[in-house]
Short mmCIF file of N, CA and C in Angstrom, two decimals:
data_model
loop_
_atom_site.label_atom_id
_atom_site.label_comp_id
_atom_site.label_asym_id
_atom_site.label_seq_id
_atom_site.Cartn_x
_atom_site.Cartn_y
_atom_site.Cartn_z
N MET A 281 -89.11 -70.15 -51.47
CA MET A 281 -88.17 -70.83 -50.55
C MET A 281 -86.68 -71.05 -51.98
N GLU A 282 -85.43 -71.01 -51.40
CA GLU A 282 -84.34 -71.25 -52.40
C GLU A 282 -84.70 -72.60 -52.42
N VAL A 283 -83.69 -72.70 -53.55
CA VAL A 283 -83.31 -74.04 -53.44
C VAL A 283 -81.61 -74.02 -53.79
N THR A 284 -80.88 -75.10 -53.47
CA THR A 284 -79.46 -74.92 -53.23
C THR A 284 -78.77 -75.84 -54.17
N MET A 285 -78.20 -75.82 -55.30
CA MET A 285 -77.41 -77.21 -56.41
C MET A 285 -76.12 -76.98 -56.39
N GLN A 286 -74.79 -77.82 -55.68
CA GLN A 286 -74.17 -77.83 -55.67
C GLN A 286 -73.53 -78.38 -57.38
N VAL A 287 -72.75 -78.42 -57.74
CA VAL A 287 -72.73 -78.77 -58.84
C VAL A 287 -70.88 -79.28 -59.44
N ASN A 288 -70.04 -79.97 -59.36
CA ASN A 288 -68.78 -79.87 -59.75
C ASN A 288 -67.98 -79.18 -60.71
N MET A 289 -66.61 -78.89 -60.82
CA MET A 289 -66.88 -77.37 -62.21
C MET A 289 -66.87 -77.89 -63.64
N HIS A 290 -66.03 -79.22 -63.79
CA HIS A 290 -66.84 -80.01 -64.83
C HIS A 290 -68.01 -80.48 -65.18
N GLU A 291 -68.84 -80.82 -64.52
CA GLU A 291 -70.11 -80.77 -64.73
C GLU A 291 -71.12 -79.21 -65.05
N ALA A 292 -70.78 -78.38 -64.41
CA ALA A 292 -70.86 -76.58 -64.64
C ALA A 292 -70.59 -76.77 -65.70
N LYS A 293 -69.55 -77.09 -65.92
CA LYS A 293 -69.39 -76.73 -67.44
C LYS A 293 -69.24 -76.94 -68.39
N SER A 294 -70.11 -78.60 -68.21
CA SER A 294 -71.26 -79.15 -69.34
C SER A 294 -72.90 -78.91 -69.76
N GLN A 295 -73.12 -78.34 -68.04
CA GLN A 295 -74.13 -77.72 -67.82
C GLN A 295 -73.92 -75.97 -68.47
N LEU A 296 -73.65 -75.48 -68.14
CA LEU A 296 -73.85 -74.25 -68.09
C LEU A 296 -74.84 -73.88 -68.45
N SER A 297 -74.99 -73.55 -69.83
CA SER A 297 -77.82 -72.94 -69.88
C SER A 297 -77.36 -73.88 -69.01
N ALA A 298 -77.44 -75.05 -68.64
CA ALA A 298 -78.76 -75.83 -67.67
C ALA A 298 -78.77 -74.89 -67.16
N LEU A 299 -77.35 -74.49 -66.33
CA LEU A 299 -77.57 -74.28 -64.11
C LEU A 299 -78.12 -72.68 -64.77
N ALA A 300 -77.89 -72.20 -65.61
CA ALA A 300 -77.83 -70.61 -66.50
C ALA A 300 -79.66 -70.95 -66.49
N GLU A 301 -79.80 -71.21 -66.63
CA GLU A 301 -81.85 -71.09 -66.78
C GLU A 301 -81.86 -71.36 -65.10
N LYS A 302 -81.54 -72.39 -64.31
CA LYS A 302 -81.79 -72.75 -62.30
C LYS A 302 -81.64 -72.13 -62.45
N VAL A 303 -80.41 -70.79 -62.36
CA VAL A 303 -80.56 -69.76 -61.47
C VAL A 303 -81.32 -68.59 -62.09
N TRP A 304 -82.02 -68.39 -63.28
CA TRP A 304 -82.61 -66.92 -63.33
C TRP A 304 -84.88 -67.55 -63.21
N ARG A 305 -84.42 -69.22 -62.34
CA ARG A 305 -85.38 -69.35 -62.02
C ARG A 305 -85.34 -68.99 -60.36
N GLY A 306 -84.65 -68.38 -59.80
CA GLY A 306 -84.15 -68.40 -58.60
C GLY A 306 -83.62 -69.62 -58.10
N GLU A 307 -83.39 -70.68 -58.30
CA GLU A 307 -82.32 -70.95 -57.46
C GLU A 307 -81.07 -70.57 -57.36
N ARG A 308 -80.04 -71.18 -56.18
CA ARG A 308 -79.45 -71.27 -56.35
C ARG A 308 -78.31 -72.12 -56.37
N VAL A 309 -77.42 -71.90 -57.06
CA VAL A 309 -75.71 -72.84 -57.86
C VAL A 309 -74.63 -72.16 -57.17
N VAL A 310 -74.56 -73.46 -56.41
CA VAL A 310 -72.76 -73.05 -56.21
C VAL A 310 -71.94 -73.88 -57.24
N ILE A 311 -70.77 -74.00 -57.04
CA ILE A 311 -69.36 -74.74 -58.40
C ILE A 311 -68.54 -75.02 -57.10
N ALA A 312 -68.52 -76.87 -56.90
CA ALA A 312 -67.83 -76.08 -56.13
C ALA A 312 -66.06 -76.68 -57.28
N LYS A 313 -65.53 -77.19 -56.35
CA LYS A 313 -63.80 -77.10 -56.29
C LYS A 313 -63.54 -78.72 -55.91
N ALA A 314 -63.03 -80.48 -56.16
CA ALA A 314 -62.36 -80.54 -55.66
C ALA A 314 -63.17 -81.06 -53.81
N GLY A 315 -64.75 -80.81 -54.42
CA GLY A 315 -65.88 -81.09 -53.56
C GLY A 315 -66.11 -80.00 -52.48
N LYS A 316 -64.98 -78.91 -52.84
CA LYS A 316 -65.32 -77.66 -52.02
C LYS A 316 -65.97 -76.24 -52.21
N PRO A 317 -67.66 -75.75 -51.14
CA PRO A 317 -67.60 -74.88 -52.98
C PRO A 317 -66.74 -73.78 -53.33
N TYR A 318 -66.69 -73.67 -54.53
CA TYR A 318 -65.78 -72.61 -54.65
C TYR A 318 -65.57 -70.95 -55.28
N LEU A 319 -67.43 -71.37 -55.98
CA LEU A 319 -67.76 -70.13 -57.11
C LEU A 319 -69.05 -69.37 -56.49
N ASP A 320 -70.50 -69.24 -56.94
CA ASP A 320 -71.80 -69.14 -57.06
C ASP A 320 -71.80 -68.25 -58.69
N LEU A 321 -73.13 -69.05 -58.43
CA LEU A 321 -72.73 -68.92 -60.41
C LEU A 321 -74.88 -67.54 -60.34
N LEU A 322 -74.37 -66.20 -60.19
CA LEU A 322 -75.63 -65.84 -60.08
C LEU A 322 -76.01 -64.94 -61.82
N PRO A 323 -77.45 -64.28 -61.67
CA PRO A 323 -77.93 -63.63 -62.80
C PRO A 323 -77.03 -62.38 -62.40
N HIS A 324 -77.19 -61.77 -63.60
CA HIS A 324 -76.17 -61.10 -64.13
C HIS A 324 -77.80 -59.19 -64.08
N ARG A 325 -77.16 -58.34 -63.47
CA ARG A 325 -79.02 -57.74 -63.25
C ARG A 325 -78.87 -56.24 -63.69
N GLU A 326 -78.70 -55.52 -64.46
CA GLU A 326 -78.74 -54.85 -65.62
C GLU A 326 -79.27 -53.48 -64.55
N ASN A 327 -80.06 -52.80 -63.85
CA ASN A 327 -80.14 -51.70 -62.74
C ASN A 327 -79.72 -51.71 -61.20
N ARG A 328 -79.03 -52.20 -60.76
CA ARG A 328 -78.84 -52.27 -59.51
C ARG A 328 -78.40 -50.65 -58.86
N ILE A 329 -79.54 -51.20 -57.11
CA ILE A 329 -79.17 -49.77 -57.14
C ILE A 329 -77.79 -49.01 -56.41
N GLN A 330 -77.86 -48.57 -57.19
CA GLN A 330 -75.58 -47.76 -56.60
C GLN A 330 -76.78 -47.37 -55.28
N ARG A 331 -75.04 -48.00 -54.30
CA ARG A 331 -74.91 -47.04 -52.77
C ARG A 331 -74.71 -45.67 -52.53
N LYS A 332 -75.54 -44.49 -52.15
CA LYS A 332 -75.29 -43.59 -52.34
C LYS A 332 -74.46 -43.17 -50.69
N PRO A 333 -73.05 -42.86 -50.29
CA PRO A 333 -72.61 -42.82 -48.74
C PRO A 333 -72.87 -40.91 -48.60
N GLY A 334 -72.61 -41.15 -46.90
CA GLY A 334 -73.69 -40.48 -46.22
C GLY A 334 -75.60 -40.00 -46.37
N ARG A 335 -75.64 -41.69 -46.95
CA ARG A 335 -78.16 -41.62 -47.33
C ARG A 335 -78.36 -41.82 -46.21
N PHE A 336 -77.66 -42.15 -45.03
CA PHE A 336 -77.47 -41.65 -43.26
C PHE A 336 -77.29 -41.13 -42.29
N LYS A 337 -77.05 -39.93 -43.00
CA LYS A 337 -76.11 -39.00 -42.27
C LYS A 337 -77.22 -37.77 -40.98
N GLY A 338 -76.73 -38.19 -40.10
CA GLY A 338 -77.77 -37.68 -38.72
C GLY A 338 -79.26 -38.29 -38.85
N ARG A 339 -78.79 -39.28 -38.47
CA ARG A 339 -80.41 -40.60 -38.73
C ARG A 339 -79.35 -41.33 -37.91
N ILE A 340 -78.24 -41.44 -38.01
CA ILE A 340 -77.80 -42.71 -36.51
C ILE A 340 -77.20 -41.65 -35.76
N HIS A 341 -77.35 -42.71 -34.47
CA HIS A 341 -76.56 -41.46 -32.77
C HIS A 341 -75.76 -42.45 -32.32
N MET A 342 -74.99 -42.31 -31.57
CA MET A 342 -73.65 -43.13 -30.78
C MET A 342 -73.77 -42.31 -29.54
N ALA A 343 -73.52 -43.64 -28.13
CA ALA A 343 -74.40 -42.80 -27.28
C ALA A 343 -72.92 -41.84 -27.07
N ASP A 344 -72.51 -41.03 -26.50
CA ASP A 344 -71.54 -40.72 -25.67
C ASP A 344 -70.15 -41.87 -25.09
N ASP A 345 -70.45 -42.09 -24.43
CA ASP A 345 -70.35 -43.08 -24.48
C ASP A 345 -69.54 -44.93 -25.48
N PHE A 346 -69.55 -44.69 -26.24
CA PHE A 346 -69.59 -45.75 -26.68
C PHE A 346 -67.78 -46.16 -27.16
N ASP A 347 -67.26 -45.05 -26.94
CA ASP A 347 -66.34 -45.00 -26.61
C ASP A 347 -65.47 -45.65 -25.71
N HIS A 348 -65.92 -46.06 -24.38
CA HIS A 348 -65.54 -46.34 -23.95
C HIS A 348 -66.14 -47.60 -23.50
N THR A 349 -64.98 -48.71 -23.02
CA THR A 349 -65.57 -50.28 -22.25
C THR A 349 -65.52 -50.19 -21.09
N PRO A 350 -65.68 -50.28 -19.78
CA PRO A 350 -65.36 -50.90 -18.66
C PRO A 350 -64.25 -52.55 -18.83
N GLU A 351 -63.49 -51.67 -17.98
CA GLU A 351 -62.13 -53.13 -18.15
C GLU A 351 -62.33 -53.94 -17.16
N ASP A 352 -64.04 -54.00 -17.01
CA ASP A 352 -64.27 -55.55 -16.57
C ASP A 352 -64.98 -56.64 -17.91
N ILE A 353 -64.94 -55.53 -18.94
CA ILE A 353 -65.71 -55.97 -19.97
C ILE A 353 -64.57 -56.38 -20.79
N ILE A 354 -62.93 -55.23 -20.80
CA ILE A 354 -62.39 -56.29 -21.65
C ILE A 354 -61.27 -57.04 -21.41
N GLU A 355 -61.56 -56.94 -19.86
CA GLU A 355 -60.66 -58.41 -18.73
C GLU A 355 -61.29 -59.68 -19.19
N ALA A 356 -62.96 -59.78 -19.56
CA ALA A 356 -63.55 -61.04 -20.40
C ALA A 356 -63.14 -61.32 -21.11
N PHE A 357 -63.23 -60.53 -22.15
CA PHE A 357 -61.93 -60.87 -23.73
C PHE A 357 -60.90 -60.98 -23.44
N GLU A 358 -60.18 -61.01 -22.42
CA GLU A 358 -59.26 -61.36 -22.80
C GLU A 358 -59.04 -62.48 -21.99
N GLY A 359 -60.28 -62.84 -20.75
CA GLY A 359 -59.58 -63.99 -20.15
C GLY A 359 -58.43 -63.81 -18.92
N ASN A 360 -59.03 -62.23 -18.52
CA ASN A 360 -57.69 -62.04 -17.89
C ASN A 360 -59.33 -61.49 -16.11
N ASP A 361 -59.62 -62.38 -15.81
CA ASP A 361 -61.04 -62.04 -15.45
C ASP A 361 -60.58 -63.08 -13.55
#
């Protein structure tokens, strides 16, 4: 279970080492500015998987009528029912 901790900017500056240890142990640390979430403190991961464009080519299929939206649906979204 991921624990979330929110600290203000001043506290984060004075306790950065301790907060970093918490993040490495799996806790989530959010740094707040003026009481509102501002930054997420995350651990650096050296070997992140690089995304490869086109890796799902040929594996995703769209219905032939994908681009056709029935008029009643359009009217419902536009509030013209």
